[in-house]
PDB file of C-alpha atoms in Angstrom:
ATOM      1  CA  MET A   1       0.000   0.000   0.000  1.00 45.00           C
ATOM      2  CA  THR A   2       1.207   3.492  -0.826  1.00 51.00           C
ATOM      3  CA  ASP A   3       1.835   5.865   2.064  1.00 66.00           C
ATOM      4  CA  TYR A   4      -0.929   8.450   2.403  1.00 75.00           C
ATOM      5  CA  MET A   5      -1.508  11.214   4.925  1.00 91.00           C
ATOM      6  CA  THR A   6      -3.116  10.349   8.246  1.00 95.00           C
ATOM      7  CA  PRO A   7      -6.920  10.222   8.433  1.00 97.00           C
ATOM      8  CA  GLU A   8      -6.871  13.350  10.615  1.00 96.00           C
ATOM      9  CA  ALA A   9      -4.724  15.255   8.101  1.00 96.00           C
ATOM     10  CA  PHE A  10      -6.988  14.114   5.269  1.00 97.00           C
ATOM     11  CA  LEU A  11     -10.103  15.271   7.127  1.00 97.00           C
ATOM     12  CA  ALA A  12      -8.496  18.634   7.900  1.00 97.00           C
ATOM     13  CA  SER A  13      -7.679  19.053   4.184  1.00 96.00           C
ATOM     14  CA  ILE A  14     -11.318  18.870   3.029  1.00 97.00           C
ATOM     15  CA  GLU A  15     -11.977  22.382   1.740  1.00 96.00           C
ATOM     16  CA  ASP A  16     -15.763  22.565   2.082  1.00 96.00           C
ATOM     17  CA  GLU A  17     -16.427  23.257   5.772  1.00 97.00           C
ATOM     18  CA  SER A  18     -19.823  21.535   5.877  1.00 97.00           C
ATOM     19  CA  ARG A  19     -18.466  18.416   4.155  1.00 98.00           C
ATOM     20  CA  ARG A  20     -15.378  18.435   6.405  1.00 98.00           C
ATOM     21  CA  ASN A  21     -17.576  18.604   9.515  1.00 98.00           C
ATOM     22  CA  ASP A  22     -19.775  15.761   8.223  1.00 98.00           C
ATOM     23  CA  CYS A  23     -16.727  13.585   7.505  1.00 98.00           C
ATOM     24  CA  ILE A  24     -15.220  14.305  10.922  1.00 98.00           C
ATOM     25  CA  LYS A  25     -18.515  13.333  12.550  1.00 98.00           C
ATOM     26  CA  ILE A  26     -18.688  10.083  10.535  1.00 98.00           C
ATOM     27  CA  HIS A  27     -15.055   9.340  11.427  1.00 98.00           C
ATOM     28  CA  ASN A  28     -15.845   9.849  15.113  1.00 98.00           C
ATOM     29  CA  MET A  29     -18.936   7.608  14.854  1.00 98.00           C
ATOM     30  CA  MET A  30     -17.002   4.796  13.185  1.00 97.00           C
ATOM     31  CA  THR A  31     -14.112   5.034  15.634  1.00 97.00           C
ATOM     32  CA  THR A  32     -16.375   5.137  18.693  1.00 97.00           C
ATOM     33  CA  ILE A  33     -18.719   2.374  17.572  1.00 96.00           C
ATOM     34  CA  SER A  34     -16.053  -0.007  16.267  1.00 94.00           C
ATOM     35  CA  GLY A  35     -13.105   0.709  18.528  1.00 94.00           C
ATOM     36  CA  TRP A  36     -10.950   0.030  15.450  1.00 94.00           C
ATOM     37  CA  GLU A  37      -7.977   2.084  14.322  1.00 94.00           C
ATOM     38  CA  ALA A  38      -8.431   4.157  11.177  1.00 96.00           C
ATOM     39  CA  LYS A  39      -5.992   4.441   8.297  1.00 95.00           C
ATOM     40  CA  MET A  40      -6.039   5.723   4.750  1.00 96.00           C
ATOM     41  CA  TRP A  41      -6.762   3.135   2.035  1.00 94.00           C
ATOM     42  CA  GLY A  42      -6.158   5.455  -0.863  1.00 91.00           C
ATOM     43  CA  PRO A  43      -6.141   9.202  -1.331  1.00 93.00           C
ATOM     44  CA  CYS A  44      -9.723   9.702  -0.057  1.00 93.00           C
ATOM     45  CA  VAL A  45     -10.835   6.472   1.689  1.00 96.00           C
ATOM     46  CA  ILE A  46     -10.625   6.037   5.453  1.00 97.00           C
ATOM     47  CA  GLY A  47     -10.899   2.402   6.538  1.00 96.00           C
ATOM     48  CA  TYR A  48     -11.172   0.873   9.995  1.00 95.00           C
ATOM     49  CA  SER A  49      -9.341  -2.319  10.908  1.00 91.00           C
ATOM     50  CA  SER A  50      -8.426  -4.744   8.139  1.00 86.00           C
ATOM     51  CA  TYR A  51      -8.691  -8.361   7.147  1.00 83.00           C
ATOM     52  CA  LYS A  52      -7.356 -10.714   4.527  1.00 83.00           C
ATOM     53  CA  TYR A  53      -9.864 -12.671   2.485  1.00 80.00           C
ATOM     54  CA  LYS A  54     -10.046 -15.348  -0.145  1.00 80.00           C
ATOM     55  CA  TYR A  55     -13.048 -16.012  -2.375  1.00 80.00           C
ATOM     56  CA  LYS A  56     -13.973 -19.453  -3.679  1.00 83.00           C
ATOM     57  CA  SER A  57     -12.791 -18.217  -7.080  1.00 89.00           C
ATOM     58  CA  GLY A  58      -9.283 -17.948  -5.658  1.00 87.00           C
ATOM     59  CA  HIS A  59      -9.214 -14.133  -5.666  1.00 88.00           C
ATOM     60  CA  SER A  60      -7.669 -12.842  -2.466  1.00 87.00           C
ATOM     61  CA  GLY A  61      -6.629  -9.563  -0.960  1.00 87.00           C
ATOM     62  CA  GLU A  62      -6.747  -7.287   2.027  1.00 87.00           C
ATOM     63  CA  THR A  63      -9.234  -4.536   2.750  1.00 87.00           C
ATOM     64  CA  PHE A  64     -10.863  -2.601   5.574  1.00 90.00           C
ATOM     65  CA  ARG A  65     -13.842  -3.847   7.597  1.00 91.00           C
ATOM     66  CA  ILE A  66     -15.826  -0.595   7.456  1.00 94.00           C
ATOM     67  CA  GLY A  67     -14.975   2.781   6.012  1.00 96.00           C
ATOM     68  CA  PHE A  68     -16.027   5.854   4.101  1.00 98.00           C
ATOM     69  CA  ALA A  69     -14.822   8.136   1.335  1.00 97.00           C
ATOM     70  CA  ASN A  70     -15.270  11.812   0.629  1.00 97.00           C
ATOM     71  CA  ARG A  71     -16.151  11.877  -3.073  1.00 95.00           C
ATOM     72  CA  LYS A  72     -16.784  14.851  -5.324  1.00 92.00           C
ATOM     73  CA  THR A  73     -20.593  14.816  -5.075  1.00 94.00           C
ATOM     74  CA  GLN A  74     -21.317  12.611  -2.048  1.00 97.00           C
ATOM     75  CA  ILE A  75     -19.985  10.703   0.928  1.00 98.00           C
ATOM     76  CA  THR A  76     -19.683   6.980   0.301  1.00 97.00           C
ATOM     77  CA  LEU A  77     -20.032   4.715   3.336  1.00 97.00           C
ATOM     78  CA  TYR A  78     -18.753   1.159   3.165  1.00 94.00           C
ATOM     79  CA  ILE A  79     -20.851  -0.392   5.902  1.00 91.00           C
ATOM     80  CA  PHE A  80     -22.510  -3.335   4.217  1.00 77.00           C
ATOM     81  CA  TRP A  81     -21.815  -5.623   1.320  1.00 64.00           C
ATOM     82  CA  TYR A  82     -25.133  -6.750  -0.135  1.00 61.00           C
ATOM     83  CA  PRO A  83     -27.955  -4.705   1.386  1.00 64.00           C
ATOM     84  CA  GLU A  84     -31.464  -6.065   1.578  1.00 72.00           C
ATOM     85  CA  LYS A  85     -33.905  -4.144  -0.608  1.00 72.00           C
ATOM     86  CA  ASN A  86     -36.477  -3.991   2.203  1.00 80.00           C
ATOM     87  CA  ASP A  87     -34.043  -3.213   5.018  1.00 86.00           C
ATOM     88  CA  PRO A  88     -36.104  -1.500   7.755  1.00 90.00           C
ATOM     89  CA  LEU A  89     -33.140   0.640   8.835  1.00 91.00           C
ATOM     90  CA  LEU A  90     -32.623   1.980   5.322  1.00 92.00           C
ATOM     91  CA  ALA A  91     -36.332   2.801   5.160  1.00 92.00           C
ATOM     92  CA  LYS A  92     -35.848   5.046   8.221  1.00 95.00           C
ATOM     93  CA  LEU A  93     -32.497   6.548   7.194  1.00 96.00           C
ATOM     94  CA  GLY A  94     -33.614   9.477   5.070  1.00 96.00           C
ATOM     95  CA  LYS A  95     -32.282  10.683   1.724  1.00 97.00           C
ATOM     96  CA  HIS A  96     -29.701   8.191   0.421  1.00 95.00           C
ATOM     97  CA  LYS A  97     -28.791   5.858  -2.419  1.00 94.00           C
ATOM     98  CA  VAL A  98     -27.540   2.285  -2.174  1.00 90.00           C
ATOM     99  CA  GLY A  99     -24.870   0.649  -4.308  1.00 86.00           C
ATOM    100  CA  LYS A 100     -23.777  -2.975  -4.458  1.00 80.00           C
ATOM    101  CA  GLY A 101     -21.782  -2.671  -1.255  1.00 80.00           C
ATOM    102  CA  CYS A 102     -22.069   0.926  -0.161  1.00 90.00           C
ATOM    103  CA  LEU A 103     -24.338   3.704   0.945  1.00 94.00           C
ATOM    104  CA  TYR A 104     -24.292   7.172  -0.628  1.00 96.00           C
ATOM    105  CA  ILE A 105     -25.345  10.342   1.163  1.00 97.00           C
ATOM    106  CA  LYS A 106     -24.960  13.993   0.201  1.00 97.00           C
ATOM    107  CA  GLN A 107     -24.800  15.348   3.750  1.00 97.00           C
ATOM    108  CA  LEU A 108     -25.572  14.243   7.285  1.00 98.00           C
ATOM    109  CA  SER A 109     -28.461  16.697   7.566  1.00 98.00           C
ATOM    110  CA  ASP A 110     -30.306  14.606   4.938  1.00 98.00           C
ATOM    111  CA  ILE A 111     -30.390  11.523   7.162  1.00 98.00           C
ATOM    112  CA  ASP A 112     -31.237  10.369  10.669  1.00 98.00           C
ATOM    113  CA  GLU A 113     -27.837  10.050  12.378  1.00 98.00           C
ATOM    114  CA  SER A 114     -29.153   7.576  14.948  1.00 98.00           C
ATOM    115  CA  VAL A 115     -30.127   5.245  12.097  1.00 97.00           C
ATOM    116  CA  LEU A 116     -26.668   5.652  10.551  1.00 96.00           C
ATOM    117  CA  GLN A 117     -25.154   4.747  13.916  1.00 97.00           C
ATOM    118  CA  ALA A 118     -27.343   1.623  14.040  1.00 94.00           C
ATOM    119  CA  LEU A 119     -26.204   0.664  10.520  1.00 94.00           C
ATOM    120  CA  ILE A 120     -22.550   1.106  11.492  1.00 94.00           C
ATOM    121  CA  LYS A 121     -23.061  -0.940  14.658  1.00 94.00           C
ATOM    122  CA  ARG A 122     -24.724  -3.704  12.643  1.00 90.00           C
ATOM    123  CA  ALA A 123     -21.812  -3.682  10.188  1.00 90.00           C
ATOM    124  CA  VAL A 124     -19.324  -4.011  13.043  1.00 90.00           C
ATOM    125  CA  THR A 125     -21.166  -6.718  14.979  1.00 86.00           C
ATOM    126  CA  GLY A 126     -22.224  -8.664  11.892  1.00 79.00           C
ATOM    127  CA  PHE A 127     -18.817  -8.679  10.246  1.00 66.00           C
ATOM    128  CA  GLY A 128     -18.018 -12.269  11.215  1.00 57.00           C
ATOM    129  CA  ASN A 129     -21.285 -13.541   9.726  1.00 51.00           C
ATOM    130  CA  ARG A 130     -20.377 -12.813   6.104  1.00 48.00           C
ATOM    131  CA  SER A 131     -20.498 -15.986   4.057  1.00 44.00           C
ATOM    132  CA  GLU A 132     -19.043 -14.763   0.755  1.00 42.00           C
ATOM    133  CA  ILE A 133     -15.489 -14.715   2.093  1.00 44.00           C
ATOM    134  CA  LYS A 134     -13.293 -16.745   4.356  1.00 46.00           C
ATOM    135  CA  GLU A 135     -11.411 -14.503   6.740  1.00 46.00           C
ATOM    136  CA  THR A 136      -7.795 -15.529   7.161  1.00 45.00           C
ATOM    137  CA  THR A 137      -6.449 -12.827   9.477  1.00 42.00           C
ATOM    138  CA  ALA A 138      -7.792  -9.770  11.232  1.00 42.00           C
ATOM    139  CA  ASN A 139      -6.606  -6.794  13.247  1.00 44.00           C
TER     140      ASN A 139
END
């Protein structure tokens, strides 16, 4: 992995004050809820903890357990892999979009932060129940 700035330096470098404050708040939520150390996983992705995996196909690698990214038009949260279409928490979240393994929000004021906290907690506590990978090591 290439050396990147610290998560704190990255957060401080976000120019838009509102977006910076949202990202700092998300960082604090993820750190508090998970208890995992944060590190940069690219120029704009903050990940918490890590694990090595190997799919049945033979593909293997290392990635973070949960994380988020400050993107140009939204904040991307990596807090679930294959969300259920009728997830009751997502129904209560507020304005968002869902990708294959991520959640997109424009700003925290668009969503219910207590629901986001519940989603993060579920991602942390349910991590070991994922069947699509076989975890080989973890931090």
